[in-house]
mmCIF file of C-alpha atoms and ligand atoms in Angstrom:
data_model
loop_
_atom_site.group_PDB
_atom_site.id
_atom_site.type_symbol
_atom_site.label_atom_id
_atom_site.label_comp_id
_atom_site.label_asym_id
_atom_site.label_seq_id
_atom_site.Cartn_x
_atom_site.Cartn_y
_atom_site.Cartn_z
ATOM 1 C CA UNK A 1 8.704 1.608 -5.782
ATOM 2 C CA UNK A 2 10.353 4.390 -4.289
ATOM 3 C CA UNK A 3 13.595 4.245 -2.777
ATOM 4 C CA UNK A 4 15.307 6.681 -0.295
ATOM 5 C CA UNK A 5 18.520 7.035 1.288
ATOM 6 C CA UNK A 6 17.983 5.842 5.692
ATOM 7 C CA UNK A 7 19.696 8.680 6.983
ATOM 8 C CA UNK A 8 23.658 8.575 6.946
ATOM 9 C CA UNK A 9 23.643 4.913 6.503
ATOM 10 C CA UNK A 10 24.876 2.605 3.310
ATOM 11 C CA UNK A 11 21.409 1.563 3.011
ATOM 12 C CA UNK A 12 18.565 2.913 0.533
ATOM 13 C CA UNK A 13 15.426 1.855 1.605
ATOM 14 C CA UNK A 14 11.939 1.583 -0.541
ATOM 15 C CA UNK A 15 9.736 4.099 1.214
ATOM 16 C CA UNK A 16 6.942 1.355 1.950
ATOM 17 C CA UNK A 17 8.684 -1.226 4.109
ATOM 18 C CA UNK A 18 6.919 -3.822 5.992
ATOM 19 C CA UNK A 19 5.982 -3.405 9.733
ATOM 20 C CA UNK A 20 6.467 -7.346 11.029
ATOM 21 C CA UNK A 21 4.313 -7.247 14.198
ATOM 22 C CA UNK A 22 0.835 -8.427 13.293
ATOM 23 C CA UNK A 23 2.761 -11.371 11.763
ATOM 24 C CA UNK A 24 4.724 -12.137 15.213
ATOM 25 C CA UNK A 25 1.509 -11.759 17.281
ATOM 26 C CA UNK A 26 -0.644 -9.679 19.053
ATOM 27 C CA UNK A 27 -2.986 -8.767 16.496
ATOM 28 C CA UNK A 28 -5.333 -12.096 16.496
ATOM 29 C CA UNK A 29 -4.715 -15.429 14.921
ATOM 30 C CA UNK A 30 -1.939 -15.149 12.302
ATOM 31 C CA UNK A 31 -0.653 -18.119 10.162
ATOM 32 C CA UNK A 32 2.941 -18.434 9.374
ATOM 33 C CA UNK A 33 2.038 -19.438 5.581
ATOM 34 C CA UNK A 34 0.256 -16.720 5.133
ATOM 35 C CA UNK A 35 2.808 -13.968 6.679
ATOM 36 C CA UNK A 36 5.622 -16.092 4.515
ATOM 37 C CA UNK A 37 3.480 -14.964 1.789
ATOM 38 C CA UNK A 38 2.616 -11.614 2.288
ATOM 39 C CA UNK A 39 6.769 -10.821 3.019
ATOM 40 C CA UNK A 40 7.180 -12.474 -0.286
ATOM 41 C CA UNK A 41 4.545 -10.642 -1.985
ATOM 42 C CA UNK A 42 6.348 -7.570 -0.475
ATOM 43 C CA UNK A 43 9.368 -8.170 -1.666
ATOM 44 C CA UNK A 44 8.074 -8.838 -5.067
ATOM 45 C CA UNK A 45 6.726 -5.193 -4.568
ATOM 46 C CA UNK A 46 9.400 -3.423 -4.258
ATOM 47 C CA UNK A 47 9.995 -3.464 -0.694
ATOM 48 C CA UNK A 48 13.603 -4.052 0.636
ATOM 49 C CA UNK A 49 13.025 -3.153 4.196
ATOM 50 C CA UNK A 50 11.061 -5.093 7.486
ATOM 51 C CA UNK A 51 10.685 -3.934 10.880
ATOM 52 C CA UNK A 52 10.852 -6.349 13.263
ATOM 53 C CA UNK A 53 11.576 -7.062 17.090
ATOM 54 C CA UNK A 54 12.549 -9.919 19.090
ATOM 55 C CA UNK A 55 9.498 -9.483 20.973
ATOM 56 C CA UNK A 56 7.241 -9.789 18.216
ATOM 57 C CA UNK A 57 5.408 -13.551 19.332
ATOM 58 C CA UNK A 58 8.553 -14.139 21.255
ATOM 59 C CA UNK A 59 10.977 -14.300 18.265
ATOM 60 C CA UNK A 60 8.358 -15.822 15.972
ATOM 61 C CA UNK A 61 8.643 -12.528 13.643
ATOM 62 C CA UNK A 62 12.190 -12.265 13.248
ATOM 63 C CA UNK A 63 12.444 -16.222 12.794
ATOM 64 C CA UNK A 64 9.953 -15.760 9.600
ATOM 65 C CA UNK A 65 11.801 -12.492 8.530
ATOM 66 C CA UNK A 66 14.899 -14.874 8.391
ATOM 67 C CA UNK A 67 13.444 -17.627 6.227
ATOM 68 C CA UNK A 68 12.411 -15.016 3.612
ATOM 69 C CA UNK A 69 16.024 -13.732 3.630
ATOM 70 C CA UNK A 70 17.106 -17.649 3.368
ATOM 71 C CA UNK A 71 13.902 -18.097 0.053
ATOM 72 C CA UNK A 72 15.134 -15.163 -1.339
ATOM 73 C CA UNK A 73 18.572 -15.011 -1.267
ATOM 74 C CA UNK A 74 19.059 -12.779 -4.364
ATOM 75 C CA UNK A 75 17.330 -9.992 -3.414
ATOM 76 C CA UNK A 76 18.659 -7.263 -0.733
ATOM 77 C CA UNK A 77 16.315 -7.298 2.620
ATOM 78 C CA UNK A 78 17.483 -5.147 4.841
ATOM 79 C CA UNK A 79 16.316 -6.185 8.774
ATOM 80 C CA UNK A 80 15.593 -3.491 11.649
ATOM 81 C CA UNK A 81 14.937 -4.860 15.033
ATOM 82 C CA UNK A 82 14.853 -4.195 18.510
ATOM 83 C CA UNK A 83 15.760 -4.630 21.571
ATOM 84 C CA UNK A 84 15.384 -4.079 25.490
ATOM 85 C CA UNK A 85 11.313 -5.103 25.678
ATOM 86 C CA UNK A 86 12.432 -8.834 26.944
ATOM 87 C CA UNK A 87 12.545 -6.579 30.383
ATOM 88 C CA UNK A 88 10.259 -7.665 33.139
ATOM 89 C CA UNK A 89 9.727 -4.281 34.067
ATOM 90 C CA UNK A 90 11.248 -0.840 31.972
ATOM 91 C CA UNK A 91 13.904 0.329 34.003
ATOM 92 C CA UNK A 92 16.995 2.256 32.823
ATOM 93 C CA UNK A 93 19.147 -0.268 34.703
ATOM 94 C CA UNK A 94 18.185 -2.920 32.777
ATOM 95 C CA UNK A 95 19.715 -1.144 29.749
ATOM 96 C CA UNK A 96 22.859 -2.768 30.991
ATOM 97 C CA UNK A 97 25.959 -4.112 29.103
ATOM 98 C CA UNK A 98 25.315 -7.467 29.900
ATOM 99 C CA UNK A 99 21.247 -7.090 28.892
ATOM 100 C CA UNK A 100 21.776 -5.597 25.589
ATOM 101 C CA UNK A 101 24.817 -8.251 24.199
ATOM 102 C CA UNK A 102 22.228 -11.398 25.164
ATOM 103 C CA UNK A 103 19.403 -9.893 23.281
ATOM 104 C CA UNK A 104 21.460 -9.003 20.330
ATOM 105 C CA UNK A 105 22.488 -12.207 20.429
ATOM 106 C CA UNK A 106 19.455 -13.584 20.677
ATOM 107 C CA UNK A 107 18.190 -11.608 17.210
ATOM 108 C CA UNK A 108 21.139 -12.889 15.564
ATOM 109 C CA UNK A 109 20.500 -16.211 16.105
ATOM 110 C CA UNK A 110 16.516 -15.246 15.247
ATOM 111 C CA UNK A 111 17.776 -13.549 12.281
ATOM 112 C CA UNK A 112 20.429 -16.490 11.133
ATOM 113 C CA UNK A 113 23.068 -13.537 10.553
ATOM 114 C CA UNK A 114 26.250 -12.415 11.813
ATOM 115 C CA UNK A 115 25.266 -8.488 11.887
ATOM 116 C CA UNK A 116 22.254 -6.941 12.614
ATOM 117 C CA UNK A 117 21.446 -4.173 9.272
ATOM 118 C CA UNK A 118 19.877 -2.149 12.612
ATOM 119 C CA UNK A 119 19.546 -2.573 16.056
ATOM 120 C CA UNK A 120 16.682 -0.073 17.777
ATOM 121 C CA UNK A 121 16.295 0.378 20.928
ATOM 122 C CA UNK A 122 12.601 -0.298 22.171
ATOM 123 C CA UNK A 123 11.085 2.596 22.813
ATOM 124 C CA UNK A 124 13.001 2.624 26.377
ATOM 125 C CA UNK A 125 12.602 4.615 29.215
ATOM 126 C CA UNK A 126 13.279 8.139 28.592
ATOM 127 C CA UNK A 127 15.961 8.237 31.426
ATOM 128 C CA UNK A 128 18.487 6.218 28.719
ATOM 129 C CA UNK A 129 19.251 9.598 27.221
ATOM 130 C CA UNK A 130 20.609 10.970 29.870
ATOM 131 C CA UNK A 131 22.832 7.923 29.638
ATOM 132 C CA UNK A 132 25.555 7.895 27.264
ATOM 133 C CA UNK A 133 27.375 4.840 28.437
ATOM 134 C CA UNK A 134 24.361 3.032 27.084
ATOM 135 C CA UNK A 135 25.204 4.114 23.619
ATOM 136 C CA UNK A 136 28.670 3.058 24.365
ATOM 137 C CA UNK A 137 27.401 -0.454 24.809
ATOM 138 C CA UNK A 138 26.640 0.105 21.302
ATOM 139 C CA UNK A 139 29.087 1.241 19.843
ATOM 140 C CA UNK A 140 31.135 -1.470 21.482
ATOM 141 C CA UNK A 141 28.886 -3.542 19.265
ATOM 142 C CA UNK A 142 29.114 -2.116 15.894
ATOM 143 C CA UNK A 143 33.187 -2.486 16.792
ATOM 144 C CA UNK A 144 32.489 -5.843 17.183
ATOM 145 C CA UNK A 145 30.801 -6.380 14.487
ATOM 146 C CA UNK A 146 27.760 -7.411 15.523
ATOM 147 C CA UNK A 147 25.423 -4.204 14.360
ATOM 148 C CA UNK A 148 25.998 -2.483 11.424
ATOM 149 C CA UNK A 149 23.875 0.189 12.699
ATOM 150 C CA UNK A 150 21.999 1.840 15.964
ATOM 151 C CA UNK A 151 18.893 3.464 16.388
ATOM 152 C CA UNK A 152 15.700 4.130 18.656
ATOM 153 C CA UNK A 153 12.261 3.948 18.417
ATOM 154 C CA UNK A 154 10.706 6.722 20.553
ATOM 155 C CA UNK A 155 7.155 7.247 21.864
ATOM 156 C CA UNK A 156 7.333 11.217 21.705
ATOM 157 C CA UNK A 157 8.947 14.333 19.606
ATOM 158 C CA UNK A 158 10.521 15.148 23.345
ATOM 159 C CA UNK A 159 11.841 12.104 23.048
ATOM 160 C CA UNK A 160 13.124 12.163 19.408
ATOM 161 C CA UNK A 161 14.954 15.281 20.385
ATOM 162 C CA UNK A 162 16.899 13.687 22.872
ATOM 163 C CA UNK A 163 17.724 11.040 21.108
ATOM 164 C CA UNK A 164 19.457 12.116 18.030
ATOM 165 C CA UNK A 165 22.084 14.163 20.244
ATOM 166 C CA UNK A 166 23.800 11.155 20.674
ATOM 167 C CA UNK A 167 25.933 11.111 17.535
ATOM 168 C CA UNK A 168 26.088 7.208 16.261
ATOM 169 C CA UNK A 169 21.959 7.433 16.948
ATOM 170 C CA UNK A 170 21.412 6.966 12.678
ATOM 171 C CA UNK A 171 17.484 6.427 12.716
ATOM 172 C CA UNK A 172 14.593 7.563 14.628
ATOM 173 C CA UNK A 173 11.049 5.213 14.665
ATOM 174 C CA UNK A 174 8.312 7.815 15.468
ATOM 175 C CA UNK A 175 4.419 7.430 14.964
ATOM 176 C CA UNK A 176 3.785 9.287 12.076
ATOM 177 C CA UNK A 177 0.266 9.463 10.292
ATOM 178 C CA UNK A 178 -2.786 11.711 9.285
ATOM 179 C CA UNK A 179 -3.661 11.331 13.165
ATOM 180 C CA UNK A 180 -0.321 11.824 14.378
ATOM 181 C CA UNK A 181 0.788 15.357 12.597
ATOM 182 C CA UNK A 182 3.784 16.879 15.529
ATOM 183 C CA UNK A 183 7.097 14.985 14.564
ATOM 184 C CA UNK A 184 6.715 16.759 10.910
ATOM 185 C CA UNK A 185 6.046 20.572 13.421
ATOM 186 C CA UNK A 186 8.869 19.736 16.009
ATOM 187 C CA UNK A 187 11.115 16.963 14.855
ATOM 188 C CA UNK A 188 11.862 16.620 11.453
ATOM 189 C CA UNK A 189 13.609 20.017 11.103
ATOM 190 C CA UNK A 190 16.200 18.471 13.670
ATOM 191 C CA UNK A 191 16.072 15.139 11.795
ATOM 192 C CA UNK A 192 17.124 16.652 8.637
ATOM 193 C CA UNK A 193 19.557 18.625 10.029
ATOM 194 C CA UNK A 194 21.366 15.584 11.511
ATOM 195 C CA UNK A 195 20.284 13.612 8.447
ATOM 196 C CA UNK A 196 18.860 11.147 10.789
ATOM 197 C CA UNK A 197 16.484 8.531 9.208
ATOM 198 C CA UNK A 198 13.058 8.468 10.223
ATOM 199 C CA UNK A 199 10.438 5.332 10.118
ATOM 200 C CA UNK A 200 7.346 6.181 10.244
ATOM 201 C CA UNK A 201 5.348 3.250 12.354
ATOM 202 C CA UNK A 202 1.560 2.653 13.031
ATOM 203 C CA UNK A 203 1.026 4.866 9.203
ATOM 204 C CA UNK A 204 -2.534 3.632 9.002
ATOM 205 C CA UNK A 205 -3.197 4.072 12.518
ATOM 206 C CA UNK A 206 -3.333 0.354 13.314
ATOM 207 C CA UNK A 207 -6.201 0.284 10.585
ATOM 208 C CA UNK A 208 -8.159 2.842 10.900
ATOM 209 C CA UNK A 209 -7.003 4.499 8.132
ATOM 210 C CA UNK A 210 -7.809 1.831 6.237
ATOM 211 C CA UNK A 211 -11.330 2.955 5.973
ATOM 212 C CA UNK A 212 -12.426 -0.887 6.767
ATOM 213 C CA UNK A 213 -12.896 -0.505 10.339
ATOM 214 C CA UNK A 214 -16.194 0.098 11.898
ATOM 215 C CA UNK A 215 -18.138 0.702 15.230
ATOM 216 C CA UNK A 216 -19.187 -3.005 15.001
ATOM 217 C CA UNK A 217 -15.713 -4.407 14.425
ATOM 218 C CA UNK A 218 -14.995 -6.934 16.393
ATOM 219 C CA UNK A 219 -11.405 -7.940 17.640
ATOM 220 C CA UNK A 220 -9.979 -11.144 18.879
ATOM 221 C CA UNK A 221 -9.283 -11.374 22.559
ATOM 222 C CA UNK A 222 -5.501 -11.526 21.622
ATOM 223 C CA UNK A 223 -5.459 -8.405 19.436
ATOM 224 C CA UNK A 224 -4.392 -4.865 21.039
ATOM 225 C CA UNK A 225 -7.144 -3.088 19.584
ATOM 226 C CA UNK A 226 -9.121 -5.295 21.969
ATOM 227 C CA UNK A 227 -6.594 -5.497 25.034
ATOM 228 C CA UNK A 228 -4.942 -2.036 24.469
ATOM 229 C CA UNK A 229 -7.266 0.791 24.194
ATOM 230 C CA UNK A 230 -6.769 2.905 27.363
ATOM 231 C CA UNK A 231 -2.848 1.484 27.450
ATOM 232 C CA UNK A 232 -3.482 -1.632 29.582
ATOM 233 C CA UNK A 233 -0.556 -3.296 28.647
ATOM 234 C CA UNK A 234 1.668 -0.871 26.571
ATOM 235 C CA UNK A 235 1.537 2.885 25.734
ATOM 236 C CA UNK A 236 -1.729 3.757 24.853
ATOM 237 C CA UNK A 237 -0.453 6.134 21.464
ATOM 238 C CA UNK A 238 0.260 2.612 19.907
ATOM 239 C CA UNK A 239 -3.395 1.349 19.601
ATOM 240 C CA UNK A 240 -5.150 3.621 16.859
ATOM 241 C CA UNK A 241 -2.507 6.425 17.287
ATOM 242 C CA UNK A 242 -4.056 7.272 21.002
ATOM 243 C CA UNK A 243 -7.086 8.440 18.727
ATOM 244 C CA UNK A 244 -10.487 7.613 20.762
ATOM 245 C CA UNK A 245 -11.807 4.716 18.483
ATOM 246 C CA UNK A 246 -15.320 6.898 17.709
ATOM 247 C CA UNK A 247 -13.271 9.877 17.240
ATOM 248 C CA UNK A 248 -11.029 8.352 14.463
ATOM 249 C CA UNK A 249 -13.964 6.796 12.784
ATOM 250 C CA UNK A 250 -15.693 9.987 12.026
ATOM 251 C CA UNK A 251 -12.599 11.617 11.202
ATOM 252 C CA UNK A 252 -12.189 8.685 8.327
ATOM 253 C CA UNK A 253 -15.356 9.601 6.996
ATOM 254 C CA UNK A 254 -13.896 13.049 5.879
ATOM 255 C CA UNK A 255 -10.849 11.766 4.718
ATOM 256 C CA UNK A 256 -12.762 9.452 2.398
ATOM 257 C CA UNK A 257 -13.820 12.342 0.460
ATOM 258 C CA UNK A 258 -9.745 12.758 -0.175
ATOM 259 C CA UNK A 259 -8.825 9.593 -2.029
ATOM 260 C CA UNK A 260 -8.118 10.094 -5.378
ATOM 261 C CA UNK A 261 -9.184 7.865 -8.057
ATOM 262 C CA UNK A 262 -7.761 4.485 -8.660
ATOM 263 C CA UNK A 263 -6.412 4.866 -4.992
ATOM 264 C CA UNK A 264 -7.616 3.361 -1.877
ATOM 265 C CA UNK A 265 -7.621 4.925 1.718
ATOM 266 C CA UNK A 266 -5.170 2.840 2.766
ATOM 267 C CA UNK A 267 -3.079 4.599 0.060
ATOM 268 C CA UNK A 268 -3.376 8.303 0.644
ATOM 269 C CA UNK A 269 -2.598 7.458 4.304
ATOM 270 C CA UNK A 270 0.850 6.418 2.803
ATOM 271 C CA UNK A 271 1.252 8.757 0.168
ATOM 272 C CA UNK A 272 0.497 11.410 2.657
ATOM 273 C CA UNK A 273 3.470 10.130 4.727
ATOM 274 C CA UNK A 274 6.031 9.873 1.857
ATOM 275 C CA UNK A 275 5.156 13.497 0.877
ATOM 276 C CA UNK A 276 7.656 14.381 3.947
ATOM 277 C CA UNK A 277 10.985 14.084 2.875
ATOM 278 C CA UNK A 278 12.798 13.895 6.147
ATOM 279 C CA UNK A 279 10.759 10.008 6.199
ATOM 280 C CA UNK A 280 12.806 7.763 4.814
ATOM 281 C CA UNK A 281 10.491 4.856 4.774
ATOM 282 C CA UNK A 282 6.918 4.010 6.294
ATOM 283 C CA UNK A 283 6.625 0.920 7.772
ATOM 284 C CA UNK A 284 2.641 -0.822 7.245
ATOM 285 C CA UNK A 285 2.226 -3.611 9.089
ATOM 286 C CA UNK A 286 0.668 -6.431 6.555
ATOM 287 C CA UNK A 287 -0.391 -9.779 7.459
ATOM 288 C CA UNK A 288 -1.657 -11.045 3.607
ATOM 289 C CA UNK A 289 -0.060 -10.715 0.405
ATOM 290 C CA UNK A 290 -2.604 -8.661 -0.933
ATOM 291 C CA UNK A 291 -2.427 -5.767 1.964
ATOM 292 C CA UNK A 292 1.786 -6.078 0.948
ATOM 293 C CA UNK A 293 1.065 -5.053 -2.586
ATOM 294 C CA UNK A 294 -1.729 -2.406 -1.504
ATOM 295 C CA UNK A 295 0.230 -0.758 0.725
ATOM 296 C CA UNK A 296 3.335 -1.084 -1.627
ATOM 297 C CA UNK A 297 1.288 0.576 -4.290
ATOM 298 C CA UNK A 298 0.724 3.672 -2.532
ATOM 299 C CA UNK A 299 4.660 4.782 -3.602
ATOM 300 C CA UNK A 300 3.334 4.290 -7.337
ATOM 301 C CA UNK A 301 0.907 7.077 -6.864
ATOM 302 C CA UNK A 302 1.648 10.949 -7.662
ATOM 303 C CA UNK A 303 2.134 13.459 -5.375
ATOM 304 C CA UNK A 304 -0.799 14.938 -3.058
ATOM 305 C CA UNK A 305 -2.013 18.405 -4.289
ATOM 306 C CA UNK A 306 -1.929 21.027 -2.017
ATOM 307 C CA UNK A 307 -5.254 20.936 -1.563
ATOM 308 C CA UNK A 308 -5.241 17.703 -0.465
ATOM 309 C CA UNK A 309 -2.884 18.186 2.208
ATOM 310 C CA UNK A 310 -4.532 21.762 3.660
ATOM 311 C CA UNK A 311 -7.464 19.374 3.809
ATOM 312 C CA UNK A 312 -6.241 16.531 6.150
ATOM 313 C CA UNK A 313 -4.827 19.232 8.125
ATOM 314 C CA UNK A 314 -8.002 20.713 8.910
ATOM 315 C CA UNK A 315 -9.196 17.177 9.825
ATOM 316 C CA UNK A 316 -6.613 16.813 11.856
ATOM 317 C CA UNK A 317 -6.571 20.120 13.700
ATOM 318 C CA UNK A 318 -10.475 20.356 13.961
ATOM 319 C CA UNK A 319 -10.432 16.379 15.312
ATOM 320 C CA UNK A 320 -7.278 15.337 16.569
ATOM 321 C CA UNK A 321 -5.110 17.720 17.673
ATOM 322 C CA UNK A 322 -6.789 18.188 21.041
ATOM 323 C CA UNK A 323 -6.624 14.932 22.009
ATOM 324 C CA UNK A 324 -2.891 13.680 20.972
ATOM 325 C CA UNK A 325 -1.264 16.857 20.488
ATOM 326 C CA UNK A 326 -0.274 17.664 24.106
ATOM 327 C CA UNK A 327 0.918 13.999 24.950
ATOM 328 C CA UNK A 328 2.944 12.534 22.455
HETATM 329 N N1 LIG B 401 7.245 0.499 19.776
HETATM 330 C C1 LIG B 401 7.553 0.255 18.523
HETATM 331 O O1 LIG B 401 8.705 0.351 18.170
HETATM 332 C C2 LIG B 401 6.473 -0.130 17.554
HETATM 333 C C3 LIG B 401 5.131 -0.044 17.934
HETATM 334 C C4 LIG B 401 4.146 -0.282 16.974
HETATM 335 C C5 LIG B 401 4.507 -0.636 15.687
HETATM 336 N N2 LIG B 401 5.827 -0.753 15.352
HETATM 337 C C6 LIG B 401 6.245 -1.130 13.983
HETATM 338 O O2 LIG B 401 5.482 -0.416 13.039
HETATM 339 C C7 LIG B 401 4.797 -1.323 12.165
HETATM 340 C C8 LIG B 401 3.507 -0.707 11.692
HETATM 341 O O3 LIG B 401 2.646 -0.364 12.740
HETATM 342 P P1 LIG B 401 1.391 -1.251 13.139
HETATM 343 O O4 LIG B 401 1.527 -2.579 12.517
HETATM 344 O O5 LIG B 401 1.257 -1.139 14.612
HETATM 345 O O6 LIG B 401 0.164 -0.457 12.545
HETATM 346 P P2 LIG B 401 -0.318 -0.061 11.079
HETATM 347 O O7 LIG B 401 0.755 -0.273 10.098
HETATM 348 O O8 LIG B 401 -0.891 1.298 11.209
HETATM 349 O O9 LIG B 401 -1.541 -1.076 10.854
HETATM 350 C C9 LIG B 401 -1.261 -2.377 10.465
HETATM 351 C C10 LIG B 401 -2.529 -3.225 10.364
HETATM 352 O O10 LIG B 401 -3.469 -2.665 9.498
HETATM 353 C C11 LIG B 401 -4.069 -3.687 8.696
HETATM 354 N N3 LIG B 401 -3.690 -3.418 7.310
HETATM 355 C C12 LIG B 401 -2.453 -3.179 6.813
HETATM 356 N N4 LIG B 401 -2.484 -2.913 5.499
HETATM 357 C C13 LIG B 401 -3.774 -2.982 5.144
HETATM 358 C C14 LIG B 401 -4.449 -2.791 3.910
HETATM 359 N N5 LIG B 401 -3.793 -2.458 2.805
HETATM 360 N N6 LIG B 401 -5.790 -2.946 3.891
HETATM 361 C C15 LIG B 401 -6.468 -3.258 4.997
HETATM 362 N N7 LIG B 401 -5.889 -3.446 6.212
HETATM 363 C C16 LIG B 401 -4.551 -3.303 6.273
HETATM 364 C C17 LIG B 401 -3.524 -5.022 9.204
HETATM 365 O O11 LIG B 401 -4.299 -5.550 10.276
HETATM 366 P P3 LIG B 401 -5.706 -6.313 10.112
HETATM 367 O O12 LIG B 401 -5.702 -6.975 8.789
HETATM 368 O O13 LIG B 401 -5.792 -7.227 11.261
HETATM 369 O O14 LIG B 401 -6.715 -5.216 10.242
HETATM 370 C C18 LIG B 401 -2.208 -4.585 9.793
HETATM 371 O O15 LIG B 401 -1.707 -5.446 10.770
HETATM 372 C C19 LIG B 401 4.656 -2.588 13.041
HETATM 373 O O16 LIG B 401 4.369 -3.749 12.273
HETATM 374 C C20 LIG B 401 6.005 -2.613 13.708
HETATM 375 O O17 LIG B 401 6.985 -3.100 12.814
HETATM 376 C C21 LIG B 401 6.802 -0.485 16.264
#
């Protein structure tokens, strides 16, 4: 395993983390055993960090998060969540003092723990950077003790931008992936400059770059690749990267040609990612022990030749670009 320094944080991360949504819900049946498992089987990997939320099945995902810390009590997990999608409805408003000390502690009790490692925000409405007394509310809480650390996770490189100009803002979540090529053009210059860390989320574009999906797949009615495609119920960029599901399939068969041997696709998807060193760590979302130690594995591999890299470019700009560019 890799491991990388999370912006201007104490923490050094392993560049694979472990994304903890499937195992909370919204991705079809899950079973607790088998998420147990495959955080175990992570940690075993290497991996020291897990993204969570305290909307993630309603707490389930931070509650498991917090019995591997309990099983594993040698090793060094470090926990992001987040907080502010227990909101009925987005509203800057609800950003309030008040708002953000329950949920916090809510995820500590979640978490079993008497600091949060990192607290994001949840990809809130982009009218919160305009306020800095929200980020007060904050910092009132890492002088309480109760976060170590603040950060956001953002739905676009606008909103990146405007994020890290608020000066205790130490991390960034962004989707990053072979489908999702802008935050390396227009944020990550800014990033490193503020030595900001970044995660990089949805890295194998909810699956797709997994190479396992096809036009037949089928998804359970509970799973956002079913219930999410056009945004329905959150923003649509989450569900395959905003990539049209045909469009990313055929753009999968030419990256297939890319994998280099011993590796799976799943792996030069990450390995792509960590060849961007303003990313600190990428964050897979795993649901079985054996997808943990995959996706893990991909920080084993060497470095992508340049040829490599021109080429998922090209796929990118003669497939994607069009269609995610502009928005995101
Ligand atoms: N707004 C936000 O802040 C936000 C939004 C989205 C995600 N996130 C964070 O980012 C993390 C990662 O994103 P994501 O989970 O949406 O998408 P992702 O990492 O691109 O895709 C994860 C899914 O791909 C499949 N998979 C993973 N590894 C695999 C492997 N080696 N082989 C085959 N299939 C594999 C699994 O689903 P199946 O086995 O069911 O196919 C898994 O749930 C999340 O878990 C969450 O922590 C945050």
């Amino acid at each position: 395993m890799e491991y990388r320094k999370l912006g201007r944080t104490d923490m050094t991360v392993s560049a694979i983390g472990f994304g903890a949504w499937a195992i909370g819900g919204a991705w079809g049946t899950v079973d607790d055993a088998d998420s147990l498992r495959a955080l175990h089987a992570a940690v075993e990997a290497g991996m020291n960090f897990v993204d969570t939320a305290d909307v993630y099945g309603d707490g389930r995902s931070e509650r498991l998060v917090a019995r591997l810390r309990r099983e594993r009590p040698r090793d060094t997990v470090w926990v992001a969540t987040k907080a502010g999608r227990r909101l009925p409805k987005q509203t800057v408003e609800g950003y309030s003092h008040e708002n953000l000390t329950a949920w916090v502690d809510r995820s500590l009790r979640n978490l079993d723990t008497d600091a949060l490692d990192l607290l994001q925000l949840h990809c809130p409405p982009p009218g919160i950077y305009d306020r800095p007394e929200v980020f007060g509310y904050l910092d009132d809480m890492v002088r309480a003790g109760k976060l170590r650390h603040y950060g956001v996770s953002v739905e676009t490189v606008d909103e990146a931008l405007r994020a890290v100009r608020h000066p205790n803002v130490q991390t960034v979540q962004i989707i990053f992936n072979m489908f999702r090529l802008k935050p390396a053009e227009a944020f990550f210059p800014e990033a490193k400059a503020r030595r900001v860390g970044v995660l990089a989320r949805v890295p194998l574009a909810s699956g797709l770059l997994t190479g396992k999906l096809r036009r037949d797949s089928a998804f359970e009615a509970d799973d956002h690749r079913r219930f999410n495609r056009e945004g329905e119920r959150f923003d649509k960029g989450e569900t395959f990267s905003g990539v049209p599901y045909d469009v990313g399939l055929d753009a999968v068969e030419r990256l297939r040609g890319l994998v280099p041997a011993g590796a799976t696709l799943a792996q030069l998807a990450l390995r792509w990612i960590l060849m961007f060193d303003a990313v600190s760590c990428a964050i897979p979302g795993a649901k079985t022990p054996v997808q943990a130690r995959e996706n893990a594995g991909a920080a084993a591999r060497p470095p992508l030749d340049e040829r490599t890299m021109a080429a998922v470019r090209a796929v990118y700009d003669e497939t994607i670009r069009g269609l995610v560019h502009v928005s995101w």
